[in-house]
């Protein structure tokens, strides 16, 4: 059975902290891993990772994939209150997508 | 934002009634998807389409059917709604050469 597991389930940090969100997966026919941010509405796309060891970066957010150990991490540095959201990890296998249940991040001023 | 709209945005219906949700895109993307999102389960794929009249089942397809007669429209039908189908439904689109998906605003469906 294909599955995607995210940890931690929730996280509360203070502004300025750095956080690391985890995503592990067990799937057949892995094609790509994706990260999304969801703020009480539709998920918005952050990153797509296909190759191991290549970091994707966008501002204070970065992500990397390890295809040997079957996991990815999403780092957020210098967190701001606007980073408060649920972060979703998904794995694409052919035309199917499997999502984790998400990590809920709360950033306190 | 990608040009994706969903209708209706909210619906309350009774058990046993048929319900159709519509997803409309203006991006001319080939792939379209229907998901449901429930607490504790995250997003789960119901059905997807890889072209006009070409559809396939996802992880949780029982009780749902879909149709795609035009590139821009993807319909999700609950033939006989049940309370277990109370959920938020999201449509998504993606292009041929990328797994990046862009989501519509969602439809909140309540089955009483």
JSON list of C-alpha atoms in Angstrom, two decimals:
[
{"chain": "A", "resi": 1, "resn": "UNK", "atom": "CA", "xyz": [0.00, 0.00, 0.00]},
{"chain": "A", "resi": 2, "resn": "UNK", "atom": "CA", "xyz": [1.36, 3.38, -1.02]},
{"chain": "A", "resi": 3, "resn": "UNK", "atom": "CA", "xyz": [1.64, 5.84, 1.82]},
{"chain": "A", "resi": 4, "resn": "UNK", "atom": "CA", "xyz": [3.06, 9.21, 2.77]},
{"chain": "A", "resi": 5, "resn": "UNK", "atom": "CA", "xyz": [3.74, 10.12, 6.40]},
{"chain": "A", "resi": 6, "resn": "UNK", "atom": "CA", "xyz": [4.46, 13.60, 7.67]},
{"chain": "A", "resi": 7, "resn": "UNK", "atom": "CA", "xyz": [5.91, 14.63, 11.00]},
{"chain": "A", "resi": 8, "resn": "UNK", "atom": "CA", "xyz": [5.41, 16.30, 13.29]},
{"chain": "A", "resi": 9, "resn": "UNK", "atom": "CA", "xyz": [1.61, 16.58, 13.12]},
{"chain": "A", "resi": 10, "resn": "UNK", "atom": "CA", "xyz": [1.78, 20.06, 14.58]},
{"chain": "A", "resi": 11, "resn": "UNK", "atom": "CA", "xyz": [4.37, 22.57, 15.62]},
{"chain": "A", "resi": 12, "resn": "UNK", "atom": "CA", "xyz": [4.27, 25.87, 17.50]},
{"chain": "A", "resi": 13, "resn": "UNK", "atom": "CA", "xyz": [7.27, 28.19, 17.22]},
{"chain": "A", "resi": 14, "resn": "UNK", "atom": "CA", "xyz": [8.15, 31.83, 17.82]},
{"chain": "A", "resi": 15, "resn": "UNK", "atom": "CA", "xyz": [8.86, 34.30, 15.07]},
{"chain": "A", "resi": 16, "resn": "UNK", "atom": "CA", "xyz": [12.44, 34.06, 13.94]},
{"chain": "A", "resi": 17, "resn": "UNK", "atom": "CA", "xyz": [12.81, 30.37, 14.70]},
{"chain": "A", "resi": 18, "resn": "UNK", "atom": "CA", "xyz": [13.88, 27.84, 12.08]},
{"chain": "A", "resi": 19, "resn": "UNK", "atom": "CA", "xyz": [11.70, 24.79, 11.52]},
{"chain": "A", "resi": 20, "resn": "UNK", "atom": "CA", "xyz": [12.17, 21.48, 9.74]},
{"chain": "A", "resi": 21, "resn": "UNK", "atom": "CA", "xyz": [9.19, 19.51, 8.47]},
{"chain": "A", "resi": 22, "resn": "UNK", "atom": "CA", "xyz": [9.54, 15.87, 7.51]},
{"chain": "A", "resi": 23, "resn": "UNK", "atom": "CA", "xyz": [7.94, 13.69, 4.87]},
{"chain": "A", "resi": 24, "resn": "UNK", "atom": "CA", "xyz": [8.64, 9.99, 4.42]},
{"chain": "A", "resi": 25, "resn": "UNK", "atom": "CA", "xyz": [7.10, 7.77, 1.80]},
{"chain": "A", "resi": 26, "resn": "UNK", "atom": "CA", "xyz": [6.64, 4.20, 0.69]},
{"chain": "A", "resi": 27, "resn": "UNK", "atom": "CA", "xyz": [5.32, 4.02, -2.85]},
{"chain": "A", "resi": 28, "resn": "UNK", "atom": "CA", "xyz": [5.77, 2.01, -5.99]},
{"chain": "A", "resi": 29, "resn": "UNK", "atom": "CA", "xyz": [6.76, 3.81, -9.17]},
{"chain": "A", "resi": 30, "resn": "UNK", "atom": "CA", "xyz": [7.94, 7.07, -7.57]},
{"chain": "A", "resi": 31, "resn": "UNK", "atom": "CA", "xyz": [7.97, 9.97, -9.99]},
{"chain": "A", "resi": 32, "resn": "UNK", "atom": "CA", "xyz": [8.14, 13.14, -7.94]},
{"chain": "A", "resi": 33, "resn": "UNK", "atom": "CA", "xyz": [7.61, 14.65, -4.48]},
{"chain": "A", "resi": 34, "resn": "UNK", "atom": "CA", "xyz": [5.72, 17.89, -4.01]},
{"chain": "A", "resi": 35, "resn": "UNK", "atom": "CA", "xyz": [5.24, 20.36, -1.14]},
{"chain": "A", "resi": 36, "resn": "UNK", "atom": "CA", "xyz": [2.17, 22.57, -0.73]},
{"chain": "A", "resi": 37, "resn": "UNK", "atom": "CA", "xyz": [1.09, 25.26, 1.72]},
{"chain": "A", "resi": 38, "resn": "UNK", "atom": "CA", "xyz": [-2.55, 25.42, 2.79]},
{"chain": "A", "resi": 39, "resn": "UNK", "atom": "CA", "xyz": [-4.00, 28.41, 4.65]},
{"chain": "A", "resi": 40, "resn": "UNK", "atom": "CA", "xyz": [-7.71, 27.73, 5.25]},
{"chain": "A", "resi": 41, "resn": "UNK", "atom": "CA", "xyz": [-8.29, 27.51, 1.52]},
{"chain": "A", "resi": 42, "resn": "UNK", "atom": "CA", "xyz": [-6.85, 25.68, -1.47]},
{"chain": "A", "resi": 43, "resn": "UNK", "atom": "CA", "xyz": [-3.31, 24.27, -1.29]},
{"chain": "A", "resi": 44, "resn": "UNK", "atom": "CA", "xyz": [-0.72, 26.36, -3.09]},
{"chain": "A", "resi": 45, "resn": "UNK", "atom": "CA", "xyz": [2.31, 24.80, -4.76]},
{"chain": "A", "resi": 46, "resn": "UNK", "atom": "CA", "xyz": [5.75, 25.32, -3.18]},
{"chain": "A", "resi": 47, "resn": "UNK", "atom": "CA", "xyz": [8.26, 22.83, -4.60]},
{"chain": "A", "resi": 48, "resn": "UNK", "atom": "CA", "xyz": [8.59, 19.79, -6.80]},
{"chain": "A", "resi": 49, "resn": "UNK", "atom": "CA", "xyz": [11.54, 17.46, -6.24]},
{"chain": "A", "resi": 50, "resn": "UNK", "atom": "CA", "xyz": [12.53, 14.67, -8.55]},
{"chain": "A", "resi": 51, "resn": "UNK", "atom": "CA", "xyz": [16.25, 14.11, -7.98]},
{"chain": "A", "resi": 52, "resn": "UNK", "atom": "CA", "xyz": [18.08, 13.25, -4.78]},
{"chain": "A", "resi": 53, "resn": "UNK", "atom": "CA", "xyz": [20.39, 15.74, -3.14]},
{"chain": "A", "resi": 54, "resn": "UNK", "atom": "CA", "xyz": [19.42, 18.81, -5.14]},
{"chain": "A", "resi": 55, "resn": "UNK", "atom": "CA", "xyz": [18.09, 21.56, -2.90]},
{"chain": "A", "resi": 56, "resn": "UNK", "atom": "CA", "xyz": [15.20, 23.67, -4.10]},
{"chain": "A", "resi": 57, "resn": "UNK", "atom": "CA", "xyz": [15.06, 27.12, -2.59]},
{"chain": "A", "resi": 58, "resn": "UNK", "atom": "CA", "xyz": [12.57, 29.96, -2.58]},
{"chain": "A", "resi": 59, "resn": "UNK", "atom": "CA", "xyz": [13.29, 32.82, -0.23]},
{"chain": "A", "resi": 60, "resn": "UNK", "atom": "CA", "xyz": [13.30, 31.48, 3.33]},
{"chain": "A", "resi": 61, "resn": "UNK", "atom": "CA", "xyz": [11.96, 28.08, 2.28]},
{"chain": "A", "resi": 62, "resn": "UNK", "atom": "CA", "xyz": [14.09, 25.21, 1.04]},
{"chain": "A", "resi": 63, "resn": "UNK", "atom": "CA", "xyz": [13.58, 21.53, 0.45]},
{"chain": "A", "resi": 64, "resn": "UNK", "atom": "CA", "xyz": [15.62, 18.46, -0.39]},
{"chain": "A", "resi": 65, "resn": "UNK", "atom": "CA", "xyz": [14.85, 14.88, -1.34]},
{"chain": "A", "resi": 66, "resn": "UNK", "atom": "CA", "xyz": [16.64, 11.66, -0.38]},
{"chain": "A", "resi": 67, "resn": "UNK", "atom": "CA", "xyz": [15.45, 8.88, -2.70]},
{"chain": "A", "resi": 68, "resn": "UNK", "atom": "CA", "xyz": [17.62, 6.27, -1.03]},
{"chain": "A", "resi": 69, "resn": "UNK", "atom": "CA", "xyz": [16.16, 6.82, 2.44]},
{"chain": "A", "resi": 70, "resn": "UNK", "atom": "CA", "xyz": [12.72, 7.76, 1.00]},
{"chain": "A", "resi": 71, "resn": "UNK", "atom": "CA", "xyz": [12.18, 11.10, 2.67]},
{"chain": "A", "resi": 72, "resn": "UNK", "atom": "CA", "xyz": [12.15, 14.82, 2.13]},
{"chain": "A", "resi": 73, "resn": "UNK", "atom": "CA", "xyz": [12.49, 17.81, 4.43]},
{"chain": "A", "resi": 74, "resn": "UNK", "atom": "CA", "xyz": [11.11, 21.31, 4.17]},
{"chain": "A", "resi": 75, "resn": "UNK", "atom": "CA", "xyz": [13.05, 24.00, 6.01]},
{"chain": "A", "resi": 76, "resn": "UNK", "atom": "CA", "xyz": [11.73, 27.42, 6.88]},
{"chain": "A", "resi": 77, "resn": "UNK", "atom": "CA", "xyz": [14.21, 29.91, 8.31]},
{"chain": "A", "resi": 78, "resn": "UNK", "atom": "CA", "xyz": [13.44, 33.13, 10.18]},
{"chain": "A", "resi": 79, "resn": "UNK", "atom": "CA", "xyz": [9.77, 32.17, 10.48]},
{"chain": "A", "resi": 80, "resn": "UNK", "atom": "CA", "xyz": [7.08, 34.83, 10.28]},
{"chain": "A", "resi": 81, "resn": "UNK", "atom": "CA", "xyz": [3.41, 34.78, 11.36]},
{"chain": "A", "resi": 82, "resn": "UNK", "atom": "CA", "xyz": [2.48, 34.55, 7.68]},
{"chain": "A", "resi": 83, "resn": "UNK", "atom": "CA", "xyz": [4.12, 31.13, 7.58]},
{"chain": "A", "resi": 84, "resn": "UNK", "atom": "CA", "xyz": [1.35, 29.77, 9.82]},
{"chain": "A", "resi": 85, "resn": "UNK", "atom": "CA", "xyz": [-0.40, 27.14, 7.72]},
{"chain": "A", "resi": 86, "resn": "UNK", "atom": "CA", "xyz": [-0.70, 23.43, 7.08]},
{"chain": "A", "resi": 87, "resn": "UNK", "atom": "CA", "xyz": [2.17, 22.10, 4.97]},
{"chain": "A", "resi": 88, "resn": "UNK", "atom": "CA", "xyz": [1.30, 19.15, 2.77]},
{"chain": "A", "resi": 89, "resn": "UNK", "atom": "CA", "xyz": [3.63, 16.66, 1.18]},
{"chain": "A", "resi": 90, "resn": "UNK", "atom": "CA", "xyz": [2.52, 14.61, -1.84]},
{"chain": "A", "resi": 91, "resn": "UNK", "atom": "CA", "xyz": [4.11, 11.89, -3.93]},
{"chain": "A", "resi": 92, "resn": "UNK", "atom": "CA", "xyz": [3.31, 11.37, -7.60]},
{"chain": "A", "resi": 93, "resn": "UNK", "atom": "CA", "xyz": [3.34, 7.81, -8.92]},
{"chain": "A", "resi": 94, "resn": "UNK", "atom": "CA", "xyz": [2.41, 7.84, -12.58]},
{"chain": "A", "resi": 95, "resn": "UNK", "atom": "CA", "xyz": [-0.98, 9.58, -12.65]},
{"chain": "A", "resi": 96, "resn": "UNK", "atom": "CA", "xyz": [-1.77, 8.94, -8.99]},
{"chain": "A", "resi": 97, "resn": "UNK", "atom": "CA", "xyz": [-0.98, 11.30, -6.15]},
{"chain": "A", "resi": 98, "resn": "UNK", "atom": "CA", "xyz": [-0.71, 10.38, -2.48]},
{"chain": "A", "resi": 99, "resn": "UNK", "atom": "CA", "xyz": [-0.82, 13.09, 0.16]},
{"chain": "A", "resi": 100, "resn": "UNK", "atom": "CA", "xyz": [0.30, 13.04, 3.76]},
{"chain": "A", "resi": 101, "resn": "UNK", "atom": "CA", "xyz": [-2.04, 14.38, 6.43]},
{"chain": "A", "resi": 102, "resn": "UNK", "atom": "CA", "xyz": [0.05, 17.52, 6.78]},
{"chain": "A", "resi": 103, "resn": "UNK", "atom": "CA", "xyz": [1.99, 19.40, 9.44]},
{"chain": "A", "resi": 104, "resn": "UNK", "atom": "CA", "xyz": [0.18, 22.30, 11.09]},
{"chain": "A", "resi": 105, "resn": "UNK", "atom": "CA", "xyz": [2.63, 25.12, 11.78]},
{"chain": "A", "resi": 106, "resn": "UNK", "atom": "CA", "xyz": [1.74, 28.01, 14.10]},
{"chain": "A", "resi": 107, "resn": "UNK", "atom": "CA", "xyz": [4.15, 30.92, 14.37]},
{"chain": "A", "resi": 108, "resn": "UNK", "atom": "CA", "xyz": [3.66, 33.08, 17.48]},
{"chain": "A", "resi": 109, "resn": "UNK", "atom": "CA", "xyz": [4.69, 36.76, 17.34]},
{"chain": "B", "resi": 1, "resn": "UNK", "atom": "CA", "xyz": [-3.79, 32.15, -9.50]},
{"chain": "B", "resi": 2, "resn": "UNK", "atom": "CA", "xyz": [-4.39, 29.46, -12.09]},
{"chain": "B", "resi": 3, "resn": "UNK", "atom": "CA", "xyz": [-7.75, 29.85, -13.83]},
{"chain": "B", "resi": 4, "resn": "UNK", "atom": "CA", "xyz": [-9.72, 27.20, -11.97]},
{"chain": "B", "resi": 5, "resn": "UNK", "atom": "CA", "xyz": [-13.24, 27.66, -10.66]},
{"chain": "B", "resi": 6, "resn": "UNK", "atom": "CA", "xyz": [-15.51, 25.27, -8.85]},
{"chain": "B", "resi": 7, "resn": "UNK", "atom": "CA", "xyz": [-19.27, 25.38, -8.50]},
{"chain": "B", "resi": 8, "resn": "UNK", "atom": "CA", "xyz": [-21.11, 25.40, -6.27]},
{"chain": "B", "resi": 9, "resn": "UNK", "atom": "CA", "xyz": [-18.82, 26.59, -3.49]},
{"chain": "B", "resi": 10, "resn": "UNK", "atom": "CA", "xyz": [-21.15, 25.35, -0.77]},
{"chain": "B", "resi": 11, "resn": "UNK", "atom": "CA", "xyz": [-23.94, 22.81, -0.91]},
{"chain": "B", "resi": 12, "resn": "UNK", "atom": "CA", "xyz": [-26.18, 21.10, 1.62]},
{"chain": "B", "resi": 13, "resn": "UNK", "atom": "CA", "xyz": [-28.09, 18.10, 0.39]},
{"chain": "B", "resi": 14, "resn": "UNK", "atom": "CA", "xyz": [-30.04, 15.17, 1.77]},
{"chain": "B", "resi": 15, "resn": "UNK", "atom": "CA", "xyz": [-28.98, 11.55, 1.88]},
{"chain": "B", "resi": 16, "resn": "UNK", "atom": "CA", "xyz": [-29.95, 9.69, -1.27]},
{"chain": "B", "resi": 17, "resn": "UNK", "atom": "CA", "xyz": [-30.04, 12.70, -3.60]},
{"chain": "B", "resi": 18, "resn": "UNK", "atom": "CA", "xyz": [-27.76, 13.02, -6.63]},
{"chain": "B", "resi": 19, "resn": "UNK", "atom": "CA", "xyz": [-25.17, 15.79, -6.58]},
{"chain": "B", "resi": 20, "resn": "UNK", "atom": "CA", "xyz": [-22.93, 17.14, -9.33]},
{"chain": "B", "resi": 21, "resn": "UNK", "atom": "CA", "xyz": [-19.90, 19.34, -8.72]},
{"chain": "B", "resi": 22, "resn": "UNK", "atom": "CA", "xyz": [-18.29, 21.24, -11.55]},
{"chain": "B", "resi": 23, "resn": "UNK", "atom": "CA", "xyz": [-14.68, 22.18, -12.16]},
{"chain": "B", "resi": 24, "resn": "UNK", "atom": "CA", "xyz": [-13.86, 24.65, -14.91]},
{"chain": "B", "resi": 25, "resn": "UNK", "atom": "CA", "xyz": [-10.37, 25.65, -16.10]},
{"chain": "B", "resi": 26, "resn": "UNK", "atom": "CA", "xyz": [-9.15, 28.28, -18.51]},
{"chain": "B", "resi": 27, "resn": "UNK", "atom": "CA", "xyz": [-5.55, 27.01, -18.67]},
{"chain": "B", "resi": 28, "resn": "UNK", "atom": "CA", "xyz": [-6.08, 24.33, -21.33]},
{"chain": "B", "resi": 29, "resn": "UNK", "atom": "CA", "xyz": [-4.31, 21.79, -19.12]},
{"chain": "B", "resi": 30, "resn": "UNK", "atom": "CA", "xyz": [-4.64, 18.16, -20.07]},
{"chain": "B", "resi": 31, "resn": "UNK", "atom": "CA", "xyz": [-4.88, 16.64, -16.60]},
{"chain": "B", "resi": 32, "resn": "UNK", "atom": "CA", "xyz": [-7.70, 17.31, -14.15]},
{"chain": "B", "resi": 33, "resn": "UNK", "atom": "CA", "xyz": [-8.26, 15.76, -10.73]},
{"chain": "B", "resi": 34, "resn": "UNK", "atom": "CA", "xyz": [-10.91, 15.52, -8.04]},
{"chain": "B", "resi": 35, "resn": "UNK", "atom": "CA", "xyz": [-9.86, 15.21, -4.38]},
{"chain": "B", "resi": 36, "resn": "UNK", "atom": "CA", "xyz": [-11.68, 15.12, -1.10]},
{"chain": "B", "resi": 37, "resn": "UNK", "atom": "CA", "xyz": [-10.14, 16.50, 2.08]},
{"chain": "B", "resi": 38, "resn": "UNK", "atom": "CA", "xyz": [-11.15, 15.20, 5.50]},
{"chain": "B", "resi": 39, "resn": "UNK", "atom": "CA", "xyz": [-9.62, 15.69, 8.95]},
{"chain": "B", "resi": 40, "resn": "UNK", "atom": "CA", "xyz": [-7.12, 12.95, 9.71]},
{"chain": "B", "resi": 41, "resn": "UNK", "atom": "CA", "xyz": [-6.98, 11.78, 6.11]},
{"chain": "B", "resi": 42, "resn": "UNK", "atom": "CA", "xyz": [-5.53, 14.69, 4.22]},
{"chain": "B", "resi": 43, "resn": "UNK", "atom": "CA", "xyz": [-6.23, 14.95, 0.51]},
{"chain": "B", "resi": 44, "resn": "UNK", "atom": "CA", "xyz": [-7.33, 11.76, -1.23]},
{"chain": "B", "resi": 45, "resn": "UNK", "atom": "CA", "xyz": [-7.66, 11.34, -4.98]},
{"chain": "B", "resi": 46, "resn": "UNK", "atom": "CA", "xyz": [-11.14, 10.34, -6.17]},
{"chain": "B", "resi": 47, "resn": "UNK", "atom": "CA", "xyz": [-10.84, 10.33, -9.97]},
{"chain": "B", "resi": 48, "resn": "UNK", "atom": "CA", "xyz": [-8.66, 11.96, -12.55]},
{"chain": "B", "resi": 49, "resn": "UNK", "atom": "CA", "xyz": [-8.78, 12.71, -16.26]},
{"chain": "B", "resi": 50, "resn": "UNK", "atom": "CA", "xyz": [-5.93, 12.68, -18.76]},
{"chain": "B", "resi": 51, "resn": "UNK", "atom": "CA", "xyz": [-7.95, 14.02, -21.67]},
{"chain": "B", "resi": 52, "resn": "UNK", "atom": "CA", "xyz": [-11.44, 14.48, -23.05]},
{"chain": "B", "resi": 53, "resn": "UNK", "atom": "CA", "xyz": [-13.45, 11.35, -22.31]},
{"chain": "B", "resi": 54, "resn": "UNK", "atom": "CA", "xyz": [-10.37, 9.73, -20.68]},
{"chain": "B", "resi": 55, "resn": "UNK", "atom": "CA", "xyz": [-10.76, 9.17, -16.96]},
{"chain": "B", "resi": 56, "resn": "UNK", "atom": "CA", "xyz": [-9.51, 6.76, -14.33]},
{"chain": "B", "resi": 57, "resn": "UNK", "atom": "CA", "xyz": [-10.09, 5.91, -10.70]},
{"chain": "B", "resi": 58, "resn": "UNK", "atom": "CA", "xyz": [-8.14, 7.19, -7.76]},
{"chain": "B", "resi": 59, "resn": "UNK", "atom": "CA", "xyz": [-7.71, 5.95, -4.22]},
{"chain": "B", "resi": 60, "resn": "UNK", "atom": "CA", "xyz": [-11.32, 6.55, -3.05]},
{"chain": "B", "resi": 61, "resn": "UNK", "atom": "CA", "xyz": [-13.53, 6.27, -6.14]},
{"chain": "B", "resi": 62, "resn": "UNK", "atom": "CA", "xyz": [-16.42, 4.19, -4.74]},
{"chain": "B", "resi": 63, "resn": "UNK", "atom": "CA", "xyz": [-19.70, 6.13, -4.85]},
{"chain": "B", "resi": 64, "resn": "UNK", "atom": "CA", "xyz": [-18.39, 8.71, -7.33]},
{"chain": "B", "resi": 65, "resn": "UNK", "atom": "CA", "xyz": [-18.42, 9.03, -11.10]},
{"chain": "B", "resi": 66, "resn": "UNK", "atom": "CA", "xyz": [-16.86, 11.63, -13.38]},
{"chain": "B", "resi": 67, "resn": "UNK", "atom": "CA", "xyz": [-17.22, 12.94, -16.88]},
{"chain": "B", "resi": 68, "resn": "UNK", "atom": "CA", "xyz": [-15.13, 15.14, -19.12]},
{"chain": "B", "resi": 69, "resn": "UNK", "atom": "CA", "xyz": [-16.75, 16.11, -22.41]},
{"chain": "B", "resi": 70, "resn": "UNK", "atom": "CA", "xyz": [-14.65, 19.25, -22.93]},
{"chain": "B", "resi": 71, "resn": "UNK", "atom": "CA", "xyz": [-11.05, 20.09, -22.05]},
{"chain": "B", "resi": 72, "resn": "UNK", "atom": "CA", "xyz": [-12.14, 22.84, -19.70]},
{"chain": "B", "resi": 73, "resn": "UNK", "atom": "CA", "xyz": [-14.80, 21.02, -17.68]},
{"chain": "B", "resi": 74, "resn": "UNK", "atom": "CA", "xyz": [-14.55, 18.06, -15.29]},
{"chain": "B", "resi": 75, "resn": "UNK", "atom": "CA", "xyz": [-17.70, 16.97, -13.47]},
{"chain": "B", "resi": 76, "resn": "UNK", "atom": "CA", "xyz": [-17.91, 14.91, -10.29]},
{"chain": "B", "resi": 77, "resn": "UNK", "atom": "CA", "xyz": [-21.20, 13.15, -9.57]},
{"chain": "B", "resi": 78, "resn": "UNK", "atom": "CA", "xyz": [-22.40, 11.51, -6.40]},
{"chain": "B", "resi": 79, "resn": "UNK", "atom": "CA", "xyz": [-25.20, 9.29, -7.69]},
{"chain": "B", "resi": 80, "resn": "UNK", "atom": "CA", "xyz": [-26.80, 8.89, -4.27]},
{"chain": "B", "resi": 81, "resn": "UNK", "atom": "CA", "xyz": [-25.16, 11.03, -1.62]},
{"chain": "B", "resi": 82, "resn": "UNK", "atom": "CA", "xyz": [-24.36, 9.54, 1.80]},
{"chain": "B", "resi": 83, "resn": "UNK", "atom": "CA", "xyz": [-23.32, 11.23, 5.03]},
{"chain": "B", "resi": 84, "resn": "UNK", "atom": "CA", "xyz": [-19.82, 9.75, 4.63]},
{"chain": "B", "resi": 85, "resn": "UNK", "atom": "CA", "xyz": [-19.43, 11.93, 1.54]},
{"chain": "B", "resi": 86, "resn": "UNK", "atom": "CA", "xyz": [-19.64, 15.10, 3.60]},
{"chain": "B", "resi": 87, "resn": "UNK", "atom": "CA", "xyz": [-16.30, 16.70, 2.84]},
{"chain": "B", "resi": 88, "resn": "UNK", "atom": "CA", "xyz": [-14.45, 19.51, 1.13]},
{"chain": "B", "resi": 89, "resn": "UNK", "atom": "CA", "xyz": [-13.88, 18.71, -2.53]},
{"chain": "B", "resi": 90, "resn": "UNK", "atom": "CA", "xyz": [-10.99, 20.18, -4.48]},
{"chain": "B", "resi": 91, "resn": "UNK", "atom": "CA", "xyz": [-10.37, 20.13, -8.18]},
{"chain": "B", "resi": 92, "resn": "UNK", "atom": "CA", "xyz": [-6.81, 20.38, -9.49]},
{"chain": "B", "resi": 93, "resn": "UNK", "atom": "CA", "xyz": [-5.13, 20.69, -12.86]},
{"chain": "B", "resi": 94, "resn": "UNK", "atom": "CA", "xyz": [-1.67, 19.96, -14.20]},
{"chain": "B", "resi": 95, "resn": "UNK", "atom": "CA", "xyz": [0.12, 20.09, -17.51]},
{"chain": "B", "resi": 96, "resn": "UNK", "atom": "CA", "xyz": [1.53, 17.22, -19.53]},
{"chain": "B", "resi": 97, "resn": "UNK", "atom": "CA", "xyz": [5.18, 17.64, -18.60]},
{"chain": "B", "resi": 98, "resn": "UNK", "atom": "CA", "xyz": [4.92, 18.46, -14.91]},
{"chain": "B", "resi": 99, "resn": "UNK", "atom": "CA", "xyz": [3.47, 17.00, -11.75]},
{"chain": "B", "resi": 100, "resn": "UNK", "atom": "CA", "xyz": [2.82, 20.47, -10.36]},
{"chain": "B", "resi": 101, "resn": "UNK", "atom": "CA", "xyz": [-0.85, 20.66, -9.53]},
{"chain": "B", "resi": 102, "resn": "UNK", "atom": "CA", "xyz": [-2.87, 23.85, -9.12]},
{"chain": "B", "resi": 103, "resn": "UNK", "atom": "CA", "xyz": [-5.99, 23.67, -7.02]},
{"chain": "B", "resi": 104, "resn": "UNK", "atom": "CA", "xyz": [-9.41, 25.25, -7.31]},
{"chain": "B", "resi": 105, "resn": "UNK", "atom": "CA", "xyz": [-11.03, 27.06, -4.35]},
{"chain": "B", "resi": 106, "resn": "UNK", "atom": "CA", "xyz": [-12.92, 24.00, -3.12]},
{"chain": "B", "resi": 107, "resn": "UNK", "atom": "CA", "xyz": [-16.56, 23.02, -2.59]},
{"chain": "B", "resi": 108, "resn": "UNK", "atom": "CA", "xyz": [-17.87, 22.32, 0.89]},
{"chain": "B", "resi": 109, "resn": "UNK", "atom": "CA", "xyz": [-20.51, 19.59, 0.65]},
{"chain": "B", "resi": 110, "resn": "UNK", "atom": "CA", "xyz": [-22.69, 18.61, 3.58]},
{"chain": "B", "resi": 111, "resn": "UNK", "atom": "CA", "xyz": [-24.94, 15.56, 3.32]},
{"chain": "B", "resi": 112, "resn": "UNK", "atom": "CA", "xyz": [-27.63, 15.48, 6.01]}
]
